[in-house]
Amino acid sequence: MKKLLSVLALGAAFASGNVLAWGNDGHRAVGAIADQLLKGSAAQAHISQLLLPGESLEKIANWPDCVKGTYCGPQSPEMLTYVAANPKHGQYHYTNVPFQNTHYHDHGVGTADDDIVQTLKQAILVLQGKADAASNPHGFSQREALILITHLVGDIHQPLHVGNAFLGKDGQFFVPDTQGQIDDVAIFNARGGNDLLLDDAKMTALSDAVIPAPLPVEEGMAKAPAYPKSPTKPLHSYWDTTVVDYAMRRLSTRTPQQFARTVIASAPVVSGNSGDPVSWPYQWADASLAASKIAFTDVVAGPATQQTSRKGDVYHVWSLTVPDNYPVPSSALAKQQLIEGGYHLAAVLRAIWPQ
């Protein structure tokens, strides 16, 4: 029963907003890539001074998601202190720029003072030693800044944590010019794809036809428990976890470390960043907006229907139709975004600590 309640709690977390980007394995993969790229560097020496014994970037990568509940286990005193000091920490993980846009702009539609771009800027300034009370309003410590950068660099490369859909009751996508147009009467915020629903059985059938089967469970490894499945899956959840699984299966890898070793060995082409590292979150957001356009290519929403939350709140959802080969381009994009996230995480830490 406790396991079932944990799964239900995790599902509720997905439904509550843009959380858990890339899921556990995706964030660990980003951290594992950076860990391997930073071996022997000056940055690694600085990082080790901020980590506890036994920690790595891979192992701390999910910390900012774990503080949102107890599905990672009991919260540590450090987590409880962070949550108490950061009541809006859930907002640090995403922004909601219309996916049709090309650039993230401060104070633009869907942005916020505590969104992912602004939080990354603050954390980078902290590690650079350039922060003051105005630029670090939440008072992040250097360790907190490192943890946040490790996680949020992963988040900002998940396309739906930047590019958001706004639409009408008829399912037509809309590009709002002002925040005031998003009134939840004529124009609705799809909340990072959490209110856009895929037919889970159909998606499973589509993926079975084009994605390699999971690797057999190795001797001694525990099998993943089977839990009751919902007939629908939010598009956000699909991009958090499902495409990560597909990307790993397509590379015949099972763990984040195996994924990291495999992609690094392939010498991938990764986009570079320029200028002061504090400006890099804007560049990452713009690249993620471009990726979100691919995520929404040929995706069609049906008319809105109403659902009622456990709290009794009524909200709108839209059923989606996607191309039959959607698992192929989406998993390929997820693979590239995970690689970009890992390489960019290593790059920003090297830039902060060149020696």
Coordinates of C-alpha atoms in Angstrom, one line a residue:
M1 CA 0.0 0.0 0.0
K2 CA 2.9 2.4 0.8
K3 CA 4.3 1.8 -2.7
L4 CA 1.0 2.5 -4.3
L5 CA 0.6 5.7 -2.3
S6 CA 4.1 6.7 -3.4
V7 CA 3.2 6.2 -7.0
L8 CA 0.0 8.1 -6.6
A9 CA 1.9 10.9 -5.0
L10 CA 4.3 11.0 -7.8
G11 CA 1.5 11.1 -10.3
A12 CA -0.1 14.0 -8.4
A13 CA 3.3 15.8 -8.6
F14 CA 3.3 15.4 -12.4
A15 CA -0.3 16.8 -12.6
S16 CA 0.5 19.8 -10.4
G17 CA 2.8 21.6 -12.8
N18 CA 6.1 21.4 -14.7
V19 CA 8.0 19.2 -12.4
L20 CA 10.4 16.2 -12.6
A21 CA 11.8 17.1 -16.0
W22 CA 13.6 14.2 -17.6
G23 CA 12.7 12.0 -14.6
N24 CA 15.2 10.3 -12.4
D25 CA 17.2 8.6 -15.2
G26 CA 17.3 11.6 -17.4
H27 CA 18.7 14.0 -14.8
R28 CA 21.2 11.3 -13.7
A29 CA 22.3 10.9 -17.3
V30 CA 23.0 14.7 -17.6
G31 CA 25.0 14.6 -14.4
A32 CA 26.8 11.5 -15.4
I33 CA 27.9 13.0 -18.7
A34 CA 29.2 16.1 -16.9
D35 CA 31.0 13.9 -14.2
Q36 CA 32.9 12.0 -16.9
L37 CA 33.8 15.2 -18.9
L38 CA 35.1 17.0 -15.8
K39 CA 37.4 14.3 -14.6
G40 CA 40.8 15.7 -13.6
S41 CA 39.7 19.3 -14.3
A42 CA 40.1 22.3 -12.0
A43 CA 36.3 22.5 -11.9
Q44 CA 36.1 19.0 -10.5
A45 CA 38.3 20.0 -7.6
H46 CA 36.0 22.9 -6.8
I47 CA 32.9 20.7 -7.2
S48 CA 34.3 18.1 -4.8
Q49 CA 34.7 20.8 -2.1
L50 CA 30.9 21.5 -2.2
L51 CA 29.8 17.8 -2.4
L52 CA 29.4 15.5 0.6
P53 CA 31.4 12.2 0.7
G54 CA 30.1 9.8 -1.9
E55 CA 28.2 12.5 -3.9
S56 CA 28.7 13.3 -7.6
L57 CA 26.8 15.5 -10.0
E58 CA 24.9 12.4 -11.1
K59 CA 23.9 11.7 -7.5
I60 CA 22.7 15.2 -6.6
A61 CA 21.0 15.8 -10.0
N62 CA 17.5 14.9 -8.7
W63 CA 17.8 16.7 -5.3
P64 CA 15.7 19.7 -6.3
D65 CA 12.9 17.3 -7.4
C66 CA 13.2 15.2 -4.3
V67 CA 12.5 18.2 -2.0
K68 CA 9.0 18.4 -3.5
G69 CA 7.8 15.4 -1.6
T70 CA 8.9 12.1 0.0
Y71 CA 8.9 9.9 -3.1
C72 CA 12.7 9.9 -3.0
G73 CA 12.6 8.9 0.7
P74 CA 12.5 11.0 3.9
Q75 CA 13.7 14.6 3.5
S76 CA 17.0 15.5 5.1
P77 CA 17.4 18.5 7.4
E78 CA 19.2 20.2 4.5
M79 CA 16.2 19.7 2.3
L80 CA 13.7 20.9 4.9
T81 CA 15.8 24.1 5.4
Y82 CA 15.9 24.7 1.7
V83 CA 12.1 24.3 1.3
A84 CA 11.4 26.6 4.2
A85 CA 13.7 29.3 2.7
N86 CA 12.3 28.8 -0.8
P87 CA 8.5 28.6 -0.7
K88 CA 8.4 29.1 -4.5
H89 CA 11.1 26.5 -5.3
G90 CA 8.7 24.7 -7.6
Q91 CA 8.7 27.6 -10.0
Y92 CA 12.5 27.5 -10.4
H93 CA 12.2 24.5 -12.7
Y94 CA 10.4 25.9 -15.8
T95 CA 9.2 28.8 -17.8
N96 CA 6.1 29.0 -20.0
V97 CA 7.1 30.8 -23.2
P98 CA 4.8 30.1 -26.2
F99 CA 6.5 27.3 -28.1
Q100 CA 6.0 29.2 -31.4
N101 CA 8.3 32.0 -30.2
T102 CA 12.0 32.1 -31.0
H103 CA 13.4 33.9 -28.0
Y104 CA 13.0 34.1 -24.2
H105 CA 12.7 37.7 -23.1
D106 CA 12.7 39.0 -19.6
H107 CA 9.1 39.8 -18.5
G108 CA 7.8 38.2 -21.7
V109 CA 4.6 36.2 -21.9
G110 CA 4.9 33.1 -19.7
T111 CA 8.1 34.2 -17.9
A112 CA 8.4 35.0 -14.2
D113 CA 10.9 36.5 -11.8
D114 CA 11.5 33.0 -10.3
D115 CA 11.5 31.0 -13.4
I116 CA 14.2 28.7 -14.6
V117 CA 16.2 31.3 -16.6
Q118 CA 16.3 33.8 -13.7
T119 CA 17.1 31.1 -11.1
L120 CA 20.0 29.7 -13.2
K121 CA 21.4 33.3 -13.6
Q122 CA 21.3 33.7 -9.8
A123 CA 23.0 30.4 -9.2
I124 CA 25.7 31.0 -11.7
L125 CA 26.5 34.4 -10.1
V126 CA 26.7 32.7 -6.7
L127 CA 29.3 30.2 -8.0
Q128 CA 31.2 33.0 -9.8
G129 CA 31.4 34.9 -6.5
K130 CA 29.6 37.9 -8.0
A131 CA 26.3 37.7 -6.2
D132 CA 24.9 40.3 -3.9
A133 CA 21.6 40.7 -2.1
A134 CA 19.9 42.0 -5.3
S135 CA 21.2 39.3 -7.6
N136 CA 20.7 36.5 -5.1
P137 CA 17.4 37.3 -3.5
H138 CA 16.9 33.8 -2.2
G139 CA 20.3 33.7 -0.5
F140 CA 21.5 30.5 -2.3
S141 CA 24.6 29.1 -0.7
Q142 CA 27.4 27.9 -3.1
R143 CA 26.4 24.2 -2.4
E144 CA 22.7 25.0 -3.2
A145 CA 23.8 26.9 -6.3
L146 CA 25.8 23.9 -7.5
I147 CA 22.9 21.6 -6.9
L148 CA 20.4 23.9 -8.6
I149 CA 22.7 24.4 -11.7
T150 CA 23.2 20.6 -12.0
H151 CA 19.4 20.0 -12.0
L152 CA 18.2 23.1 -13.8
V153 CA 20.6 22.7 -16.7
G154 CA 18.9 19.4 -17.3
D155 CA 15.4 20.9 -16.9
I156 CA 16.1 23.8 -19.4
H157 CA 17.0 21.2 -22.1
Q158 CA 13.7 19.4 -21.7
P159 CA 11.7 21.2 -24.5
L160 CA 8.4 21.4 -22.5
H161 CA 10.1 23.1 -19.6
V162 CA 10.6 26.1 -21.8
G163 CA 8.2 25.9 -24.8
N164 CA 4.5 25.9 -23.6
A165 CA 1.2 25.5 -25.5
F166 CA -1.6 27.9 -25.1
L167 CA -4.9 27.0 -26.8
G168 CA -8.6 27.5 -27.0
K169 CA -11.5 25.2 -26.1
D170 CA -11.5 24.1 -29.7
G171 CA -8.0 22.8 -29.4
Q172 CA -6.4 25.4 -31.7
F173 CA -3.0 26.5 -30.6
F174 CA -2.7 30.2 -29.9
V175 CA 0.2 32.6 -29.5
P176 CA -0.7 35.2 -26.8
D177 CA 0.8 38.7 -27.1
T178 CA 0.1 39.6 -23.5
Q179 CA -0.3 37.7 -20.2
G180 CA -3.7 39.1 -19.9
Q181 CA -5.0 37.2 -22.9
I182 CA -4.5 33.9 -21.0
D183 CA -7.8 34.1 -19.1
D184 CA -8.7 30.4 -18.8
V185 CA -12.0 31.3 -20.5
A186 CA -11.1 31.8 -24.2
I187 CA -7.3 31.0 -24.0
F188 CA -5.9 28.4 -21.7
N189 CA -2.4 27.6 -20.4
A190 CA -1.6 23.9 -21.0
R191 CA 0.9 24.0 -18.1
G192 CA 3.9 22.6 -19.9
G193 CA 1.8 19.9 -21.6
N194 CA 0.4 18.5 -18.3
D195 CA -3.2 19.2 -19.6
L196 CA -2.5 17.7 -23.1
L197 CA -3.2 13.9 -22.9
L198 CA -1.9 11.1 -25.0
D199 CA -3.7 7.7 -25.3
D200 CA -1.2 5.6 -23.4
A201 CA -2.2 2.2 -25.0
K202 CA -2.0 3.7 -28.5
M203 CA 1.4 5.3 -27.7
T204 CA 2.7 1.9 -26.4
A205 CA 1.5 0.2 -29.5
L206 CA 3.2 2.8 -31.7
S207 CA 6.5 2.5 -29.8
D208 CA 6.4 -1.3 -29.8
A209 CA 6.6 -1.0 -33.6
V210 CA 9.6 1.3 -33.8
I211 CA 11.5 1.3 -30.5
P212 CA 13.7 -1.7 -29.5
A213 CA 12.4 -3.8 -26.6
P214 CA 13.8 -3.1 -23.2
L215 CA 17.0 -5.1 -22.4
P216 CA 16.4 -8.2 -20.3
V217 CA 16.7 -7.8 -16.6
E218 CA 20.2 -8.9 -15.5
E219 CA 20.5 -11.5 -12.9
G220 CA 20.4 -10.0 -9.4
M221 CA 18.6 -6.9 -10.6
A222 CA 15.2 -6.2 -9.1
K223 CA 12.3 -6.1 -11.6
A224 CA 10.4 -2.8 -11.7
P225 CA 7.1 -3.3 -9.9
A226 CA 3.9 -3.1 -12.0
Y227 CA 1.4 -0.5 -10.9
P228 CA -2.1 0.4 -12.2
K229 CA -1.8 2.5 -15.3
S230 CA -3.9 5.5 -16.3
P231 CA -5.5 5.2 -19.8
T232 CA -3.9 8.6 -20.6
K233 CA -0.4 10.1 -20.2
P234 CA 0.2 13.8 -20.1
L235 CA 2.5 15.0 -22.9
H236 CA 4.7 16.5 -20.2
S237 CA 5.1 13.1 -18.6
Y238 CA 5.9 11.5 -21.9
W239 CA 8.8 14.0 -22.4
D240 CA 9.9 13.6 -18.8
T241 CA 10.4 9.9 -18.7
T242 CA 9.1 7.9 -21.7
V243 CA 11.4 9.3 -24.3
V244 CA 14.4 8.9 -22.0
D245 CA 13.6 5.2 -21.8
Y246 CA 13.2 5.1 -25.6
A247 CA 16.5 6.9 -26.1
M248 CA 18.3 4.5 -23.8
R249 CA 16.8 1.5 -25.5
R250 CA 17.8 2.7 -28.9
L251 CA 21.4 2.8 -27.7
S252 CA 21.1 -0.5 -25.9
T253 CA 22.0 1.1 -22.6
R254 CA 20.3 0.5 -19.3
T255 CA 21.8 2.9 -16.8
P256 CA 22.6 6.7 -16.9
Q257 CA 26.3 5.9 -16.6
Q258 CA 26.1 3.5 -19.6
F259 CA 24.2 6.1 -21.6
A260 CA 26.9 8.7 -20.7
R261 CA 29.8 6.5 -21.7
T262 CA 28.1 5.6 -24.9
V263 CA 27.3 9.1 -26.1
I264 CA 30.6 10.5 -25.1
A265 CA 32.4 7.7 -27.0
S266 CA 30.4 8.7 -30.1
A267 CA 32.0 12.2 -30.0
P268 CA 28.6 14.0 -30.5
V269 CA 28.2 17.4 -32.1
V270 CA 27.1 19.8 -29.4
S271 CA 26.2 23.5 -29.7
G272 CA 28.5 26.0 -28.0
N273 CA 27.8 29.0 -25.9
S274 CA 29.4 32.4 -25.9
G275 CA 29.8 35.4 -23.7
D276 CA 29.6 35.6 -19.9
P277 CA 28.2 32.3 -18.5
V278 CA 25.5 34.3 -16.7
S279 CA 24.0 34.8 -20.2
W280 CA 24.0 31.2 -21.1
P281 CA 20.6 30.4 -19.6
Y282 CA 19.1 32.7 -22.3
Q283 CA 20.9 30.8 -25.0
W284 CA 19.8 27.4 -23.6
A285 CA 16.2 28.6 -23.4
D286 CA 16.2 29.8 -27.0
A287 CA 17.6 26.4 -28.1
S288 CA 14.9 24.6 -26.1
L289 CA 12.3 26.7 -27.7
A290 CA 13.6 25.5 -31.1
A291 CA 13.4 21.9 -29.8
S292 CA 9.8 22.4 -28.5
K293 CA 8.7 23.3 -32.0
I294 CA 9.9 19.8 -33.1
A295 CA 8.0 18.3 -30.1
F296 CA 4.8 19.9 -31.3
T297 CA 5.3 19.2 -35.0
D298 CA 2.1 17.6 -36.4
V299 CA 0.6 17.3 -32.9
V300 CA -3.2 18.0 -33.0
A301 CA -5.4 18.7 -30.0
G302 CA -9.0 17.8 -29.9
P303 CA -11.8 19.9 -28.2
A304 CA -11.4 20.5 -24.5
T305 CA -13.1 18.3 -21.9
Q306 CA -13.4 18.8 -18.2
Q307 CA -11.8 16.9 -15.4
T308 CA -12.0 17.2 -11.6
S309 CA -9.0 17.0 -9.4
R310 CA -9.0 15.1 -6.1
K311 CA -9.4 18.5 -4.4
G312 CA -12.6 19.1 -6.4
D313 CA -11.1 21.7 -8.8
V314 CA -12.5 21.6 -12.3
Y315 CA -10.0 22.1 -15.1
H316 CA -9.7 21.5 -18.9
V317 CA -7.7 18.9 -20.8
W318 CA -7.2 18.2 -24.5
S319 CA -6.7 14.8 -26.1
L320 CA -3.8 14.7 -28.5
T321 CA -3.2 13.0 -31.8
V322 CA 0.4 12.5 -32.8
P323 CA 2.0 11.0 -35.9
D324 CA 2.5 7.2 -35.9
N325 CA 6.3 7.6 -35.9
Y326 CA 6.3 10.1 -33.1
P327 CA 8.4 7.9 -30.8
V328 CA 11.3 8.0 -33.3
P329 CA 11.8 11.7 -33.7
S330 CA 10.9 12.4 -30.1
S331 CA 13.4 9.9 -28.7
A332 CA 16.1 11.2 -31.1
L333 CA 15.4 14.7 -29.9
A334 CA 15.5 13.6 -26.3
K335 CA 18.8 11.9 -26.8
Q336 CA 20.3 15.1 -28.3
Q337 CA 18.9 17.3 -25.5
L338 CA 20.3 15.0 -22.8
I339 CA 23.7 15.2 -24.5
E340 CA 23.5 18.9 -24.8
G341 CA 22.4 19.2 -21.2
G342 CA 25.4 17.1 -20.0
Y343 CA 27.9 18.9 -22.1
H344 CA 26.6 22.3 -21.3
L345 CA 26.6 21.5 -17.6
A346 CA 30.3 20.6 -17.8
A347 CA 31.0 23.7 -19.9
V348 CA 29.4 26.1 -17.5
L349 CA 31.2 24.6 -14.6
R350 CA 34.5 24.8 -16.4
A351 CA 33.8 28.4 -17.3
I352 CA 33.1 29.3 -13.7
W353 CA 36.2 27.5 -12.4
P354 CA 38.8 27.5 -15.2
Q355 CA 41.6 27.0 -12.7

